[in-house]
Coordinates of C-alpha atoms and ligand atoms in Angstrom, one line a residue:
M3 CA 92.6 141.3 93.8
A4 CA 94.0 138.6 95.9
A5 CA 97.8 138.5 95.9
P6 CA 100.0 135.8 94.6
P7 CA 101.4 133.0 96.6
V8 CA 103.7 133.9 99.2
Q9 CA 107.5 132.4 97.9
S10 CA 109.1 130.2 100.5
L11 CA 112.3 131.5 101.6
V12 CA 113.8 129.5 104.1
L13 CA 117.2 130.2 106.5
S14 CA 119.1 129.0 108.2
F15 CA 119.7 129.4 111.9
E16 CA 122.4 131.9 111.4
D17 CA 120.9 133.9 108.1
A18 CA 117.5 134.1 110.0
R19 CA 119.0 135.4 113.3
R20 CA 121.0 138.2 111.2
V21 CA 118.2 138.9 109.2
V22 CA 116.7 139.8 112.5
E23 CA 119.3 141.9 114.0
E24 CA 119.6 143.9 110.9
Q25 CA 116.3 145.1 110.8
A26 CA 116.0 145.5 114.4
S27 CA 118.8 147.7 113.7
R28 CA 116.7 150.4 111.9
A29 CA 114.1 149.9 113.9
A30 CA 112.9 153.7 115.3
A31 CA 112.8 152.9 119.2
H32 CA 109.9 154.7 120.8
E33 CA 109.5 158.1 123.0
S34 CA 111.2 158.9 126.2
Q35 CA 109.5 160.0 129.3
T36 CA 110.4 160.5 132.9
V37 CA 110.2 158.1 136.0
D38 CA 111.3 158.0 139.4
L39 CA 114.7 155.9 139.7
L40 CA 112.9 153.2 141.3
G41 CA 110.6 152.8 138.4
A42 CA 113.0 153.3 135.4
A43 CA 114.5 149.6 137.4
G44 CA 114.8 147.2 134.0
R45 CA 114.7 150.3 131.8
I46 CA 116.1 151.3 128.3
L47 CA 118.2 154.9 129.8
A48 CA 117.0 157.4 127.0
Q49 CA 119.4 159.7 128.1
P50 CA 123.0 158.9 128.8
L51 CA 124.5 159.1 133.0
V52 CA 127.3 161.7 133.8
A53 CA 129.3 161.9 136.3
D54 CA 128.7 164.6 138.6
R55 CA 132.0 164.5 140.3
D56 CA 135.3 162.5 139.9
F57 CA 134.6 158.9 140.9
P58 CA 135.7 158.0 143.8
P59 CA 135.6 161.6 144.5
F60 CA 138.8 161.8 147.2
S61 CA 141.5 158.3 147.3
R62 CA 140.1 155.5 149.2
A63 CA 141.0 153.4 151.4
T64 CA 139.7 150.0 150.5
R65 CA 140.7 148.7 154.2
D66 CA 140.9 149.3 158.4
G67 CA 144.2 149.4 158.9
Y68 CA 147.0 152.8 158.5
A69 CA 147.6 154.8 155.7
V70 CA 151.9 154.9 154.9
R71 CA 154.6 155.3 152.7
S72 CA 155.3 152.1 150.8
A73 CA 158.8 152.6 151.2
D74 CA 159.3 153.2 155.0
L75 CA 158.0 149.6 155.3
E76 CA 161.2 148.2 153.5
T77 CA 162.8 147.6 156.8
L78 CA 160.6 144.9 158.2
P79 CA 159.1 145.0 161.8
A80 CA 158.9 148.5 160.4
R81 CA 157.5 151.0 163.7
L82 CA 155.7 154.0 163.2
R83 CA 154.6 157.2 165.1
V84 CA 150.5 157.5 165.0
V85 CA 149.6 161.0 164.1
G86 CA 146.3 161.0 163.5
E87 CA 143.0 158.9 163.2
I88 CA 141.0 159.5 159.1
K89 CA 137.2 157.2 159.9
A90 CA 134.9 157.4 157.0
G91 CA 133.0 160.3 156.7
I92 CA 135.7 163.1 158.4
Q93 CA 134.3 166.2 157.5
K94 CA 137.6 168.2 155.9
L95 CA 140.3 166.4 154.1
I96 CA 144.0 166.1 156.2
S97 CA 145.6 168.8 154.5
S98 CA 149.4 168.1 156.1
P99 CA 151.6 165.5 153.7
L100 CA 152.4 162.4 155.9
N101 CA 156.0 162.7 157.4
P102 CA 158.1 159.8 156.5
G103 CA 158.6 158.2 159.6
Q104 CA 154.5 158.5 160.1
A105 CA 151.2 156.9 159.7
F106 CA 147.7 157.7 160.2
S107 CA 145.6 155.3 161.5
I108 CA 142.3 154.7 158.5
M109 CA 138.9 153.0 158.3
T110 CA 137.8 151.9 155.2
G111 CA 135.9 154.6 153.0
A112 CA 138.2 157.0 153.8
P113 CA 139.9 159.3 152.5
V114 CA 144.1 159.0 152.6
P115 CA 145.5 161.9 153.3
P116 CA 148.4 163.6 150.9
G117 CA 152.2 162.1 151.2
A118 CA 150.2 158.2 151.8
D119 CA 150.4 155.9 149.0
A120 CA 149.4 152.6 150.3
V121 CA 147.3 151.1 153.2
V122 CA 148.9 148.5 155.3
M123 CA 145.7 146.1 156.4
V124 CA 145.5 146.2 160.6
E125 CA 145.9 142.3 160.5
Y126 CA 149.9 143.1 159.9
T127 CA 150.3 145.6 162.7
S128 CA 150.1 145.7 166.8
A129 CA 149.7 149.4 167.7
H130 CA 151.3 149.9 171.0
G131 CA 150.3 153.7 172.0
E132 CA 151.4 156.4 170.1
W133 CA 153.5 153.5 168.2
V134 CA 152.2 150.8 165.3
E135 CA 154.9 148.2 164.9
I136 CA 154.1 146.6 161.2
A137 CA 155.1 143.4 160.0
K138 CA 154.1 142.8 156.7
G139 CA 155.5 145.6 153.5
V140 CA 153.1 147.1 151.0
S141 CA 153.4 148.4 147.5
A142 CA 153.1 151.7 146.3
G143 CA 149.2 151.9 145.5
E144 CA 148.0 148.9 147.6
N145 CA 144.9 149.2 149.4
I146 CA 143.6 152.1 147.9
V147 CA 141.8 153.7 144.6
P148 CA 142.9 156.9 143.3
Q149 CA 140.7 159.8 142.5
G150 CA 139.2 160.2 139.6
A151 CA 140.1 155.8 138.9
E152 CA 136.3 154.7 138.6
A153 CA 135.6 157.6 136.8
S154 CA 136.8 161.6 135.5
Q155 CA 133.7 164.3 136.3
G156 CA 132.1 165.4 133.0
S157 CA 132.2 160.9 132.2
V158 CA 129.6 158.9 130.3
L159 CA 129.2 155.7 133.0
L160 CA 126.8 154.5 130.9
E161 CA 124.9 155.4 127.0
R162 CA 121.5 156.0 126.3
G163 CA 120.0 152.6 125.3
T164 CA 121.0 151.0 128.6
R165 CA 119.1 148.8 130.1
L166 CA 119.2 149.3 133.8
N167 CA 120.3 146.6 136.4
E168 CA 120.7 147.0 139.8
A169 CA 124.1 148.0 138.9
G170 CA 122.6 150.4 136.7
I171 CA 119.9 151.8 139.1
A172 CA 123.0 151.7 141.5
L173 CA 125.9 154.6 139.1
A174 CA 122.3 156.0 138.6
A175 CA 121.9 156.6 142.6
S176 CA 125.6 157.3 143.8
V177 CA 125.4 160.7 140.9
G178 CA 121.7 161.6 142.6
K179 CA 119.2 161.0 140.2
T180 CA 115.9 160.6 141.9
K181 CA 114.1 160.9 138.0
L182 CA 115.8 159.3 135.0
S183 CA 114.3 159.8 131.5
V184 CA 113.9 156.4 129.9
F185 CA 112.1 155.2 126.4
G186 CA 108.5 153.8 126.3
R187 CA 107.2 150.7 126.4
P188 CA 106.9 149.1 122.8
R189 CA 102.9 148.4 122.3
V190 CA 103.4 144.6 120.7
A191 CA 99.5 142.8 119.5
V192 CA 99.3 139.6 119.9
L193 CA 97.1 137.5 118.2
A194 CA 96.0 134.4 118.1
T195 CA 94.4 131.8 115.3
G196 CA 93.2 128.9 115.3
D197 CA 89.6 127.1 115.3
E198 CA 89.8 125.4 117.4
I199 CA 91.5 127.9 119.9
V200 CA 88.2 129.4 123.0
E201 CA 89.8 131.7 125.2
L202 CA 90.0 131.2 128.9
E203 CA 86.7 131.9 130.5
A204 CA 84.7 129.4 127.8
Q205 CA 84.5 126.0 128.3
P206 CA 86.5 124.2 125.4
G207 CA 84.4 121.8 124.0
A208 CA 85.7 117.9 123.1
T209 CA 88.1 119.5 120.2
Q210 CA 89.2 122.6 121.2
I211 CA 92.1 123.9 123.5
R212 CA 92.8 127.4 125.5
N213 CA 94.6 129.8 124.1
S214 CA 97.6 129.6 126.0
N215 CA 100.2 131.2 123.2
S216 CA 98.8 134.5 123.6
Y217 CA 99.5 134.3 127.6
S218 CA 103.0 132.7 127.0
L219 CA 103.7 135.3 124.4
A220 CA 103.1 138.0 127.1
A221 CA 105.1 137.5 129.3
Q222 CA 108.2 136.8 127.4
I223 CA 106.8 140.5 125.6
L224 CA 107.7 142.0 129.7
Q225 CA 110.3 140.5 130.1
A226 CA 111.2 141.9 126.7
G227 CA 110.6 145.5 128.0
G228 CA 107.2 145.4 125.6
E229 CA 103.6 145.9 126.6
P230 CA 101.2 143.4 124.8
V231 CA 98.2 144.3 123.7
L232 CA 95.6 141.4 123.3
L233 CA 93.8 140.6 120.5
P234 CA 90.6 138.2 120.1
I235 CA 91.3 134.8 119.2
A236 CA 90.8 135.0 115.0
P237 CA 89.2 132.1 113.8
D238 CA 90.7 130.0 110.7
E239 CA 88.7 132.5 108.4
P240 CA 90.3 134.7 105.3
K241 CA 88.5 138.0 106.0
R242 CA 88.2 138.2 109.4
L243 CA 91.3 137.2 110.4
R244 CA 93.1 139.9 108.3
K245 CA 90.6 142.2 110.1
L246 CA 92.4 141.5 112.8
I247 CA 96.2 141.6 111.5
E248 CA 94.7 145.2 110.5
Q249 CA 93.5 146.0 114.3
G250 CA 97.4 144.5 115.3
L251 CA 99.2 146.2 113.1
Q252 CA 97.9 149.9 114.5
S253 CA 100.2 148.7 117.3
D254 CA 104.3 149.0 116.7
L255 CA 104.6 145.3 116.6
L256 CA 102.6 142.2 115.7
I257 CA 103.0 138.8 116.4
I258 CA 100.8 136.6 115.2
T259 CA 100.5 132.5 117.1
G260 CA 99.4 130.1 114.5
G261 CA 97.8 129.0 111.7
V262 CA 102.0 130.1 109.2
S263 CA 102.4 125.9 108.5
M264 CA 101.3 124.5 105.2
G265 CA 97.8 122.8 106.1
R266 CA 95.1 124.3 103.6
Y267 CA 93.9 126.2 107.1
D268 CA 97.1 128.0 107.0
L269 CA 96.4 131.6 106.0
V270 CA 97.7 133.7 107.9
E271 CA 101.3 134.4 105.1
Q272 CA 98.4 134.9 102.6
A273 CA 96.2 137.3 104.3
L274 CA 99.2 139.5 105.3
A275 CA 100.2 139.4 101.2
E276 CA 97.2 140.7 100.5
L277 CA 98.1 143.5 103.0
H278 CA 101.5 143.7 100.5
A279 CA 103.5 142.3 103.2
E280 CA 107.6 142.2 102.5
F281 CA 108.5 139.1 103.6
F282 CA 111.9 138.9 105.2
F283 CA 111.6 134.9 105.7
T284 CA 108.9 132.1 106.1
G285 CA 110.7 129.8 107.2
A286 CA 114.5 129.0 109.1
K287 CA 116.1 124.9 109.4
I288 CA 115.2 124.9 113.0
Q289 CA 113.2 122.9 115.3
P290 CA 110.9 123.6 117.0
G291 CA 110.3 126.4 114.9
R292 CA 110.1 125.5 111.6
P293 CA 107.3 128.0 110.1
V294 CA 108.6 131.1 111.2
V295 CA 107.9 134.3 109.0
F296 CA 108.8 137.5 109.8
G297 CA 108.5 140.7 107.7
C298 CA 106.7 144.0 107.5
C299 CA 104.1 145.8 106.3
G300 CA 104.1 150.0 105.0
K301 CA 105.1 151.1 102.1
T302 CA 107.5 154.1 103.7
V303 CA 109.9 153.7 106.5
A304 CA 108.4 155.5 108.8
S305 CA 104.7 154.4 108.5
R306 CA 106.6 150.4 108.8
K307 CA 105.4 148.0 110.7
Y308 CA 107.1 144.7 111.6
F309 CA 105.1 141.8 112.1
F310 CA 106.0 137.8 113.4
G311 CA 104.1 134.8 112.4
L312 CA 105.2 131.8 114.9
P313 CA 104.0 128.2 114.7
G314 CA 101.4 127.6 116.6
N315 CA 102.6 124.7 118.3
P316 CA 103.1 126.0 122.1
L317 CA 106.9 125.2 122.6
S318 CA 108.0 126.9 118.9
T319 CA 105.9 130.3 120.0
M320 CA 108.1 130.3 122.4
V321 CA 111.2 129.3 121.3
T322 CA 111.1 131.1 117.8
F323 CA 110.3 134.4 119.8
E324 CA 113.4 134.1 122.2
L325 CA 115.4 133.6 118.5
F326 CA 113.5 136.3 116.8
A327 CA 111.4 138.7 118.6
R328 CA 112.7 139.4 121.9
P329 CA 115.9 141.8 119.8
V330 CA 113.1 143.4 117.8
I331 CA 111.0 144.8 120.9
E332 CA 114.3 145.1 122.7
A333 CA 115.1 147.7 119.9
L334 CA 112.0 149.7 119.4
G335 CA 112.2 149.5 123.0
G336 CA 115.1 152.1 121.8
G337 CA 118.1 149.6 123.9
R338 CA 120.3 147.1 121.5
P339 CA 119.3 143.7 121.9
H340 CA 120.6 141.1 123.4
P341 CA 122.9 139.0 121.4
L342 CA 122.1 135.2 121.7
V343 CA 125.0 133.5 123.9
F344 CA 125.5 129.9 124.5
P345 CA 127.2 128.9 127.8
H346 CA 128.3 125.7 127.8
A347 CA 127.7 122.4 130.1
R348 CA 127.8 119.0 129.7
A349 CA 125.3 116.6 128.7
R350 CA 124.3 114.2 131.3
S351 CA 123.2 111.6 128.9
E352 CA 123.3 111.1 124.8
I353 CA 121.6 112.8 122.4
R354 CA 120.0 111.8 119.8
V355 CA 118.5 113.7 116.8
K356 CA 118.6 113.2 112.5
T357 CA 120.4 116.0 111.1
G358 CA 119.4 119.2 109.1
L359 CA 117.9 121.3 111.4
T360 CA 119.1 123.5 114.7
R361 CA 117.7 121.9 117.4
F362 CA 116.4 123.7 120.5
L363 CA 115.7 120.8 123.3
P364 CA 114.1 121.9 126.7
A365 CA 116.5 120.7 129.2
I366 CA 117.2 121.2 132.9
H367 CA 120.5 122.2 133.5
S368 CA 121.8 122.3 137.2
G369 CA 124.8 120.9 139.0
K370 CA 127.8 122.1 141.7
L371 CA 130.4 125.3 140.4
D372 CA 133.1 122.9 139.0
D373 CA 130.3 119.7 137.5
S374 CA 128.1 121.4 135.5
Y375 CA 125.6 119.3 133.6
V376 CA 122.7 119.6 131.5
E377 CA 119.1 116.9 131.3
I378 CA 117.0 116.6 128.5
V379 CA 113.5 116.5 129.8
P380 CA 111.6 113.9 128.1
W381 CA 109.0 115.2 126.1
Q382 CA 105.5 114.8 123.9
G383 CA 107.2 117.4 120.8
S384 CA 106.4 121.0 121.0
G385 CA 102.9 120.7 121.7
D386 CA 104.1 119.8 125.2
I387 CA 103.9 122.5 127.5
A388 CA 104.7 120.9 130.6
A389 CA 107.5 119.7 129.6
Q390 CA 108.8 122.7 129.0
A391 CA 107.3 124.0 132.3
R392 CA 109.7 122.1 134.3
A393 CA 113.2 122.8 131.9
N394 CA 115.3 126.0 132.9
C395 CA 116.9 125.6 129.1
Y396 CA 117.3 124.7 126.2
V397 CA 119.8 122.7 124.7
V398 CA 121.0 124.0 121.1
V399 CA 122.2 121.5 118.3
P400 CA 123.6 122.2 114.8
P401 CA 121.9 120.9 112.0
D402 CA 125.2 118.3 111.3
R403 CA 124.9 116.5 114.6
E404 CA 123.0 113.5 115.3
H405 CA 124.6 112.0 118.8
I406 CA 126.5 113.6 121.4
P407 CA 127.3 110.7 123.8
A408 CA 127.1 111.7 127.5
G409 CA 130.3 113.9 129.3
E410 CA 130.6 116.0 125.8
W411 CA 130.0 119.9 126.0
V412 CA 127.1 121.1 124.9
A413 CA 125.8 124.7 124.1
L414 CA 122.6 126.4 126.0
M415 CA 120.1 128.9 125.5
L416 CA 119.3 129.8 128.6
R417 CA 115.6 131.2 129.9
Ligands
AMP615 P1 99.5 125.7 113.6 O1 100.7 126.0 113.7 O2 97.9 126.3 113.5 O3 99.6 124.8 112.4 O4 99.0 124.7 114.7 C1 100.0 123.8 115.6 C2 99.2 123.2 117.7 O5 99.6 124.3 117.8 C3 98.0 122.9 117.1 O6 97.9 121.5 118.1 C4 96.9 124.2 117.6 O7 95.9 123.7 117.8 C5 98.5 124.7 118.4 N1 97.3 126.2 119.1 C6 97.6 126.9 117.5 N2 97.3 128.2 118.1 C7 97.9 127.4 120.1 C8 97.6 128.3 120.7 N3 96.8 129.9 121.1 N4 96.9 128.7 122.5 C9 97.5 126.8 122.1 N5 97.8 126.5 121.4 C10 97.6 126.3 120.4
MG616 MG1 96.4 126.9 113.3

């Protein structure tokens, strides 16, 4: 029996994003696997990273100079007796405390001796045999990081669910991890639809176009930590489309592109409805990407599979992936979805749009440290991949604005 027509449910951009974040917070993460330290770069930690010792493990000098008692430098210039040298990696910690009137010559990364409470930079000193003359005072604690100040032994340095960037890898190295437990990558099926779409190997006929969306999506899925699974192109024909959707639902997530607009041959929503899909929304008040669909199939929470139906226009596909599909992939991969952040820059030229939709306009953000600006890329609408490929961000225009004068600060979404 055919399913009844799908009820339209069009949300504001903010509401649609909130729905996605809510669902993402319920998504079950993949199983974990053990990988080499370098293989863990960009992956999501499945174990907390714990400090195996204090960080730093000893009170560390952060400058080359002299370890002193700061009280000895109240009258300047001060003359102190140099009682020894401490270099980084010194075999034994100094045990006898520094007495008043004494200093140790000390190097960056070396342990500060007991009794010393500051390090004077070598630039403010002059050595005279066993004496050093110091021209500048220091306050207690200056140029020293006390033992355990960064982290104490046994404390959690990084939580499970954190994506490992270069600092995370450094941290794992600093606690001696040669192997790490990370979450497996979720498998994300990609289904391109449309009678006019052909595979890359085929020579397109006069009215056909090559399937580019499956590849932009695969690239975005990889960046989001997923593993793309490209399905054959689905024609605009219900039976075959439905078969391929069922095949896609075997993966952890299904992303369909095309076939979600209002045309007579936009059959995706109906095909999903026949598979008893639940729809969280069937549109968002954004441009490009208004007909975006989000929902799930599966009766029980355990068997639940999320899907997205993204509009087929190449730019719409890329924007809606970024706004809505990425957080779900991040969550399925065991991570905490990145919150959307909108840095600002000045518009180089005025911007005019119609009101009613949140706009994501491909743009180039450039400039200097103290003069950052953004310029909309001239484009022919949401099919213009060449314009998109030149851009490095989107300017985000709220739905109530129709004119933004040149020089105004505008919100960006970086890519
Ligand atoms: P649709 O969302 O199916 O109405 O498609 C909207 C536009 O996007 C049409 O011009 C399609 O030809 C184009 N399009 C759809 N799917 C793809 C694809 N996989 N690769 C490139 N362009 C596509
Ligand atoms: Mg189509």
